[in-house]
Coordinates of C-alpha atoms in Angstrom, one line a residue:
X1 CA 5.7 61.2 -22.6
X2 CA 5.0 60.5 -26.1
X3 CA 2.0 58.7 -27.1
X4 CA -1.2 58.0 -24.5
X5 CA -0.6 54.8 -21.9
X6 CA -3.5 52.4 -22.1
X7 CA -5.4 52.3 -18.7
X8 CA -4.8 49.1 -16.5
X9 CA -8.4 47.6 -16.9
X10 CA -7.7 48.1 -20.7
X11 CA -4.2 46.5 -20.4
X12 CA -6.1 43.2 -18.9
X13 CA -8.6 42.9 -21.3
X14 CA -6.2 42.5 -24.2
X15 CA -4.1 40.5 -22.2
X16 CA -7.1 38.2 -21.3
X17 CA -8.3 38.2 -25.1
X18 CA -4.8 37.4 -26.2
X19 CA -4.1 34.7 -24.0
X20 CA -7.2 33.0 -25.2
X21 CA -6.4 33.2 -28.3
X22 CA -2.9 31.6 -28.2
X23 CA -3.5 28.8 -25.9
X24 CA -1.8 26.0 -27.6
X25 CA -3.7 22.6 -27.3
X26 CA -2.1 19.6 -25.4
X27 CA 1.3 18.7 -27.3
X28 CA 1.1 21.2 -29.9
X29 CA 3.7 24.3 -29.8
X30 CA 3.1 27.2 -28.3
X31 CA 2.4 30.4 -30.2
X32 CA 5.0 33.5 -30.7
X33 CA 3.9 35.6 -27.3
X34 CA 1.8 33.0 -25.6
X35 CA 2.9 32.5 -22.3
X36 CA 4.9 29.7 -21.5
X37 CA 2.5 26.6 -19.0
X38 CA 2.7 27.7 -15.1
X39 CA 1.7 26.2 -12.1
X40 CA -1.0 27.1 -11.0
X41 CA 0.2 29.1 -8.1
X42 CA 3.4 30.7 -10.8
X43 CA 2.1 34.0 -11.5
X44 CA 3.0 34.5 -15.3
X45 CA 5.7 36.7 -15.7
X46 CA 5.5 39.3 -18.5
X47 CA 5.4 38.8 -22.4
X48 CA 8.3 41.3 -24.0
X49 CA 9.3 41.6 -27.2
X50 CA 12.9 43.8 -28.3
X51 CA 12.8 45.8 -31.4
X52 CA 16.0 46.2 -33.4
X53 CA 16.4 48.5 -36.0
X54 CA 18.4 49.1 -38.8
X55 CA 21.7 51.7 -38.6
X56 CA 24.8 49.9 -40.0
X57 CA 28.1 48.7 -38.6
X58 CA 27.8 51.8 -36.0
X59 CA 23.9 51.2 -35.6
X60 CA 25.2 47.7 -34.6
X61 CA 27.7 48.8 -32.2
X62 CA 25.4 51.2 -30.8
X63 CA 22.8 49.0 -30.1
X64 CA 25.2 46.2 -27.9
X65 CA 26.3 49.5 -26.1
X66 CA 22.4 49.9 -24.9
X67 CA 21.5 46.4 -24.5
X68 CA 24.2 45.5 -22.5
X69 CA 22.9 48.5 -20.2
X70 CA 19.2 47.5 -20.5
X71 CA 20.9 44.2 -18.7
X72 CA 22.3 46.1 -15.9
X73 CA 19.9 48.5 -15.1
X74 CA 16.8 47.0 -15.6
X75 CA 17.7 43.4 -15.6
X76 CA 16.3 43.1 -18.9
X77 CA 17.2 39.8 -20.5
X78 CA 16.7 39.7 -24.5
X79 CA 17.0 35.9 -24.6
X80 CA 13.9 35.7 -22.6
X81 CA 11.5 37.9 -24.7
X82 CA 8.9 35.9 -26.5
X83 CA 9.9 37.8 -30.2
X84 CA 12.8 39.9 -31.2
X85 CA 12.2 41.5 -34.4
X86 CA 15.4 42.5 -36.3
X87 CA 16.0 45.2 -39.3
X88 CA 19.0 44.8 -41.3
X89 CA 22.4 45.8 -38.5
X90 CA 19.3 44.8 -35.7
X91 CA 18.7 41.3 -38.4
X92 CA 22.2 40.1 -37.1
X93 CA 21.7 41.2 -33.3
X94 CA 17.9 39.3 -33.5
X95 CA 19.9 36.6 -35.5
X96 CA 22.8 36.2 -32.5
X97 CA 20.0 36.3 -29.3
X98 CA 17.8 34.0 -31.4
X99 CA 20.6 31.5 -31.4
X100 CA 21.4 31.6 -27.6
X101 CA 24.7 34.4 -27.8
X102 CA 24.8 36.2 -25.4
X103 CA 24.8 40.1 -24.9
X104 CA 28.1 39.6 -23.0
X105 CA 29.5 37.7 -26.0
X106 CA 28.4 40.7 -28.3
X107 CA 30.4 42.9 -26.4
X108 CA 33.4 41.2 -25.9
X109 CA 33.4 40.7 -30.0
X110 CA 33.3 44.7 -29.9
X111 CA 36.0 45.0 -27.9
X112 CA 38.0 42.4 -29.6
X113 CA 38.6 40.6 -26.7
X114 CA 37.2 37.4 -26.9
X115 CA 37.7 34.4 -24.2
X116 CA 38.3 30.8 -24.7
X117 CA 35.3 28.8 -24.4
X118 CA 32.7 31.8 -24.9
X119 CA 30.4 32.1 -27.7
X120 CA 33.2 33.3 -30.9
X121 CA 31.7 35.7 -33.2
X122 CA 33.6 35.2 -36.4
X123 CA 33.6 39.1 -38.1
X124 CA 36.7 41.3 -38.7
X125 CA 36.2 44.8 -38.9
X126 CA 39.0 45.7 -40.4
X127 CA 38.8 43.2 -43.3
X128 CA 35.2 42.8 -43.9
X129 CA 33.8 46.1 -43.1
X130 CA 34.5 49.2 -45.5
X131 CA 33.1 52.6 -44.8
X132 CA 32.4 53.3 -49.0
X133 CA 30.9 50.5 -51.3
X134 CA 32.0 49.1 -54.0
X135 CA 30.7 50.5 -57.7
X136 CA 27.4 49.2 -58.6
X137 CA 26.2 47.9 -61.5
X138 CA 25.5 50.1 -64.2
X139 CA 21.6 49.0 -64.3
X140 CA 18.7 50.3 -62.8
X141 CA 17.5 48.9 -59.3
X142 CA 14.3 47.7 -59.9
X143 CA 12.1 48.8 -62.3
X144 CA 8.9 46.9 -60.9
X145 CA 9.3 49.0 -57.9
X146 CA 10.2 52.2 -59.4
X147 CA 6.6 51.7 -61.7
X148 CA 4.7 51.0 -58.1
X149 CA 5.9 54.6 -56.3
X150 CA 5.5 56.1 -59.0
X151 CA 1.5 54.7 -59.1
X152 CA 1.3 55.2 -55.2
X153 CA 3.4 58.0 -54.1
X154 CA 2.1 58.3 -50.9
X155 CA 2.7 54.8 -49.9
X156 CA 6.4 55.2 -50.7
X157 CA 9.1 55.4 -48.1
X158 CA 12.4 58.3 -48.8
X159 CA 14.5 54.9 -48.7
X160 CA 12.1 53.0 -50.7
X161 CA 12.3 55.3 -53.6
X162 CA 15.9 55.6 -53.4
X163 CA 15.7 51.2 -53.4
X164 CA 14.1 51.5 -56.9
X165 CA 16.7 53.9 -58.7
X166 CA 19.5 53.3 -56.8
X167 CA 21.6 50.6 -59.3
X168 CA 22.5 47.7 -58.2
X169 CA 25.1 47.3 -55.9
X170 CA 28.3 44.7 -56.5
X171 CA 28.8 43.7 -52.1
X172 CA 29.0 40.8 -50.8
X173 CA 27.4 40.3 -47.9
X174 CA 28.5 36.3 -47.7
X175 CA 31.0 37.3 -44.3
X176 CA 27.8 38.4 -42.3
X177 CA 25.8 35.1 -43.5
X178 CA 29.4 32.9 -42.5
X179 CA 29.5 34.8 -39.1
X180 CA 25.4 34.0 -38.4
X181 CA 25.9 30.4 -40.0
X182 CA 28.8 29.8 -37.8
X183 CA 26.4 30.5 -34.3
X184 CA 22.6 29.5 -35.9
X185 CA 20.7 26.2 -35.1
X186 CA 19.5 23.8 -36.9
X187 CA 16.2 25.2 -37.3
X188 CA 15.0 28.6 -37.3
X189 CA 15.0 29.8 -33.8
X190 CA 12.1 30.0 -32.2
X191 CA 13.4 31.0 -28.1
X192 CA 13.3 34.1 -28.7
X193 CA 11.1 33.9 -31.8
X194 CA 13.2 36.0 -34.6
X195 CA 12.0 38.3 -36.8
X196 CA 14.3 39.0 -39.8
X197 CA 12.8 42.1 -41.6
X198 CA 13.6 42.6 -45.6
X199 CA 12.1 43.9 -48.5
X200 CA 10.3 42.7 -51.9
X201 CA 12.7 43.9 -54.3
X202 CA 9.6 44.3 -57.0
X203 CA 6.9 44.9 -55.1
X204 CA 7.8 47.0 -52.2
X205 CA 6.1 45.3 -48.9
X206 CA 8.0 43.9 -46.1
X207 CA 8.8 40.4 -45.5
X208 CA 9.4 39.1 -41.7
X209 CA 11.0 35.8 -42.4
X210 CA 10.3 33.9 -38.9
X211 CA 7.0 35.1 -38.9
X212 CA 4.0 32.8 -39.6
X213 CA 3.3 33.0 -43.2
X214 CA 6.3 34.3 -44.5
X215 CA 8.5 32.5 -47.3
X216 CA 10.5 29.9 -45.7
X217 CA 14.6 30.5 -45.9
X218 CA 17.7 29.9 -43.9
X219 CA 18.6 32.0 -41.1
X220 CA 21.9 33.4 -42.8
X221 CA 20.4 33.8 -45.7
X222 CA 17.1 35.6 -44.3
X223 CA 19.8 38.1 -42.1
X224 CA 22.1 38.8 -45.8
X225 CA 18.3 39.7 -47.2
X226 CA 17.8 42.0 -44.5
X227 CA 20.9 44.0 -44.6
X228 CA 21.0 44.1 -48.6
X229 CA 21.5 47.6 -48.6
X230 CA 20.4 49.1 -52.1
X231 CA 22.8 50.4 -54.3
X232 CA 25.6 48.5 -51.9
X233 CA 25.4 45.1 -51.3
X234 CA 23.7 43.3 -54.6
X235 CA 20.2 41.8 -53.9
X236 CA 19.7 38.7 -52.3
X237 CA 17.5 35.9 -53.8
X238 CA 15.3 33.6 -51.0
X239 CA 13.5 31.6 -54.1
X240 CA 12.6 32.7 -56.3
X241 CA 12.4 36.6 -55.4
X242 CA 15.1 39.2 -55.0
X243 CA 15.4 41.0 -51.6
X244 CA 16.9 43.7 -50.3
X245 CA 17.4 46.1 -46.3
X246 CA 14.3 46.0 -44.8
X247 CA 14.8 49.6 -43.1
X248 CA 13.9 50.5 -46.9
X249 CA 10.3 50.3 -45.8
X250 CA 11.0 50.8 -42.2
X251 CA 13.8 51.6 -39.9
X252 CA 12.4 49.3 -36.8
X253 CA 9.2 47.5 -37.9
X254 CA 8.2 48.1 -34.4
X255 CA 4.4 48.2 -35.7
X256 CA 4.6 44.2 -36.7
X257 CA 4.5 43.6 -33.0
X258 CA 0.7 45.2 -32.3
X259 CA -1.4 42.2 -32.9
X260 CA 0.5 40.0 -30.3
X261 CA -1.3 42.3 -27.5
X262 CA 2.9 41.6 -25.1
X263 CA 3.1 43.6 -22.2
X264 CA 5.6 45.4 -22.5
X265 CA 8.3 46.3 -25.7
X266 CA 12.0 47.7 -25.7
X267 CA 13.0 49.9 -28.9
X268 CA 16.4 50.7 -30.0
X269 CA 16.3 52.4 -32.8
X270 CA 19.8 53.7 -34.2
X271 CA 18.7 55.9 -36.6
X272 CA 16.2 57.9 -34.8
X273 CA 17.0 60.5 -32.5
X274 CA 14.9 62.2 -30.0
X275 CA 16.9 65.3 -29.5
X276 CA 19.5 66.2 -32.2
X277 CA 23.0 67.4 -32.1
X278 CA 24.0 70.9 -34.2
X279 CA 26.1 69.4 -37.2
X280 CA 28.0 72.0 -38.9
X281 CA 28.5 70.3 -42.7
X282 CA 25.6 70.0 -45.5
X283 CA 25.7 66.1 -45.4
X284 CA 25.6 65.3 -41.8
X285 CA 22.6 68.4 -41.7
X286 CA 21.2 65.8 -44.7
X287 CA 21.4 63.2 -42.8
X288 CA 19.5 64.4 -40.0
X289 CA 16.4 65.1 -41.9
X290 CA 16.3 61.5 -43.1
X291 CA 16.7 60.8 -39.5
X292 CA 13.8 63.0 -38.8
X293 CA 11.4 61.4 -41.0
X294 CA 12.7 57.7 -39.7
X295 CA 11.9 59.3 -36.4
X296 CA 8.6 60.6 -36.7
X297 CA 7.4 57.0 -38.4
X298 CA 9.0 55.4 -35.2
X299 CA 6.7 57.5 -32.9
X300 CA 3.7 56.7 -35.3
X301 CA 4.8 52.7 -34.9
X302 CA 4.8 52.9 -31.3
X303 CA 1.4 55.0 -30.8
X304 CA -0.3 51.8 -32.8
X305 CA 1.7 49.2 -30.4
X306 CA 0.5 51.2 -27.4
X307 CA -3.1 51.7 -28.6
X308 CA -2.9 47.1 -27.8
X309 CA -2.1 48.1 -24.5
X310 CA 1.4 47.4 -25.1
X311 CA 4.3 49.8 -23.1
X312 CA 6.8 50.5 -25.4
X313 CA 10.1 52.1 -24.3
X314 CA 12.5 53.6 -27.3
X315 CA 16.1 54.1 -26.8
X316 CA 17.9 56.2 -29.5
X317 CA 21.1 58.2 -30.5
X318 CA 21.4 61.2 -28.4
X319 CA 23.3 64.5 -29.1
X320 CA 26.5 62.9 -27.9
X321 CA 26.2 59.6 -29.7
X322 CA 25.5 61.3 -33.2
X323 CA 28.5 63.6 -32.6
X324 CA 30.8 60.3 -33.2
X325 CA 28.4 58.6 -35.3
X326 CA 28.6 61.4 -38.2
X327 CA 27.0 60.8 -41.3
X328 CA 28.2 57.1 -42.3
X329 CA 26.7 55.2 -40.1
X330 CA 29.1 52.2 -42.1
X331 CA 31.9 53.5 -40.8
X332 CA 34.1 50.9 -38.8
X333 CA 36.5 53.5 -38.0
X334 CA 34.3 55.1 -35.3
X335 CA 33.0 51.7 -33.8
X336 CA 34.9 51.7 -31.1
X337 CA 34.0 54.9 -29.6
X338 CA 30.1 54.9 -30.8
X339 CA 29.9 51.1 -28.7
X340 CA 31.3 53.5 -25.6
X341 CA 29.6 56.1 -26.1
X342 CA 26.1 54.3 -26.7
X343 CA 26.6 53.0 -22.4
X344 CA 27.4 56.1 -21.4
X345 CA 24.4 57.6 -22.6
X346 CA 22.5 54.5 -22.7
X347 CA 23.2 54.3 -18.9
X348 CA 21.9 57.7 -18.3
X349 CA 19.1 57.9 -20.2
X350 CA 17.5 54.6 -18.4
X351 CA 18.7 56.1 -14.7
X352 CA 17.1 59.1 -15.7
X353 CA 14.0 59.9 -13.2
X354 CA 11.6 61.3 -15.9
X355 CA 10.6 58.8 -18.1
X356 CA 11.4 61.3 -21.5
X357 CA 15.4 62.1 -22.3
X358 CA 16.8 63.3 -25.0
X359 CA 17.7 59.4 -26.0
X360 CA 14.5 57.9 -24.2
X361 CA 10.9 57.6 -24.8
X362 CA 8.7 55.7 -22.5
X363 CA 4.5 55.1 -21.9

């Protein structure tokens, strides 16, 4: 088990403190994870929130693999968590269950086999999705941020440095804001909350659109911001700032879920791994020490979620999974099999009896 479990007497007192805190008064809105009103003689059930991270078109596919799992072996439903906070691939799954589509609906778009009257997720693969990006710009990234790493090294992410030299890519990412425009609400959603992670294109920090505070901007357009990929997809502008991924600065942002004091959280992190596979070429071998890194700040994340009294349960890519997965995790050619792969594994990770697999982390 990774990480320490908070006693139970611990567990209630952050409970009882945060409950206090976000009790809204009579008429007003309730607070992202305050309990919904219960009678008194409702026990309230538990306050969740689902962690989405960032990992691509396969990420994507791999994560609607293990969710639809999570729904049959634990009975986990991610439209009933209070928040869902979503990283670039995870911005457009947080996007979907913030809008009321269902895991079931997610699959069926995976499998292309859609039926009349469900939930139609507009996205071809084989049109819209291309496994190599187009030539960038020849101009430098960003030079703001390339002058702040190279003040504060330490603070500076492997992704985050490659964001500020990387030039500027040419993508469109206008099919992923048509396919979240064609299933959003009017307003942002707010059952579950969403959580739309990006980054400051000049300064560096994260920006949770959906959270309180945070600059105000459509849902499509928060999601394209999100999954900007540097040196891909060009930056996209919410005002009058350029963003761009959000798994620049993290890979799951699980850590922007501590102060809410929930109950319980469910990670699925695509480009972590717990246990690795053996590649046998110098880029996949590359690839897994990025996924390494992303790994170990994951485990830091959830030890500062945990130390709130919060359980937090991570599901990643297992041996198996990263087989198929490769090195480009943008590959739509593999999607297919990483999505079957993901509930195979998915499905024995969770039915395991010890509660630490090579996909699975719990405490």
């Amino acid at each position: 088990m990774v990480g320490t479990r908070a006693s139970a007497k611990t567990r209630a007192s952050v409970k009882t403190r945060a409950s206090a805190k976000t009790r809204p008064a009579a008429g007003a809105p309730a607070a992202i994870g305050a309990s919904p009103p219960t009678s008194p003689s409702e026990p309230p059930g538990p306050r969740r929130g689902l962690v989405l991270g960032a990992g691509g078109v396969l990420g994507a596919a791999w994560m609607i693999g293990a969710l639809s799992v999570l729904e049959e072996e634990r009975g986990f439903d991610p439209l009933s968590v209070d928040v869902v906070v979503g990283t670039s691939a995870g911005s457009i799954l947080a996007a979907f269950l913030g809008s009321g589509v269902p895991v079931d609906a997610m699959v069926k778009h995976q499998r292309g086999i859609p039926i009349e009257g469900d939930t139609r997720i507009q996205y071809d693969y084989e049109t819209e999705a291309r496994a190599l990006p187009p030539k960038p710009r020849l101009r430098l990234g960003s030079g703001r941020l390339l002058a702040s790493t190279a003040l504060h090294p330490r603070r500076v992410t492997p992704l985050m440095a490659f964001a500020a030299v990387a030039p500027q890519g040419r993508g469109s990412l206008e099919p992923v804001g048509d396919m979240v425009r064609a299933v959003a609400p009017a307003t942002w959603p707010s059952t579950p909350g969403a959580w739309l992670v990006a980054m400051d294109y000049a300064r560096g920090v994260r920006v949770p659109f959906g959270q309180a505070g945070a600059p105000a901007a459509a849902l499509p357009d928060a999601v394209m911001a999100s999954c900007a990929i540097p040196g891909w997809y060009a930056p996209v502008r919410i005002g009058n700032r350029l963003y761009v991924d959000g798994g620049a600065c993290s890979a799951t942002s699980l850590d922007l879920l501590a102060p809410l004091g929930l109950d319980e959280v469910y990670v699925l992190a695509p480009m972590a791994a717990f246990a690795m596979d053996v590649p046998n070429t110098m880029i996949v071998r590359l690839e897994r020490r990025l996924r390494r890194s992303i790994t170990a700040r994951l485990l830091r994340e959830a030890a500062t979620v945990r130390s709130a009294g919060t359980q937090v349960t991570m599901l990643a890519p297992g041996p198996a999974d990263l087989e198929i997965i490769g090195a480009n995790m943008m590959d739509p050619r593999r999607r297919e099999a990483v999505f079957e792969m993901s509930q195979r594994t998915s499905r024995a990770a969770l039915s395991a009896r010890h509660r630490r697999s090579a996909l699975l982390v719990a405490g």
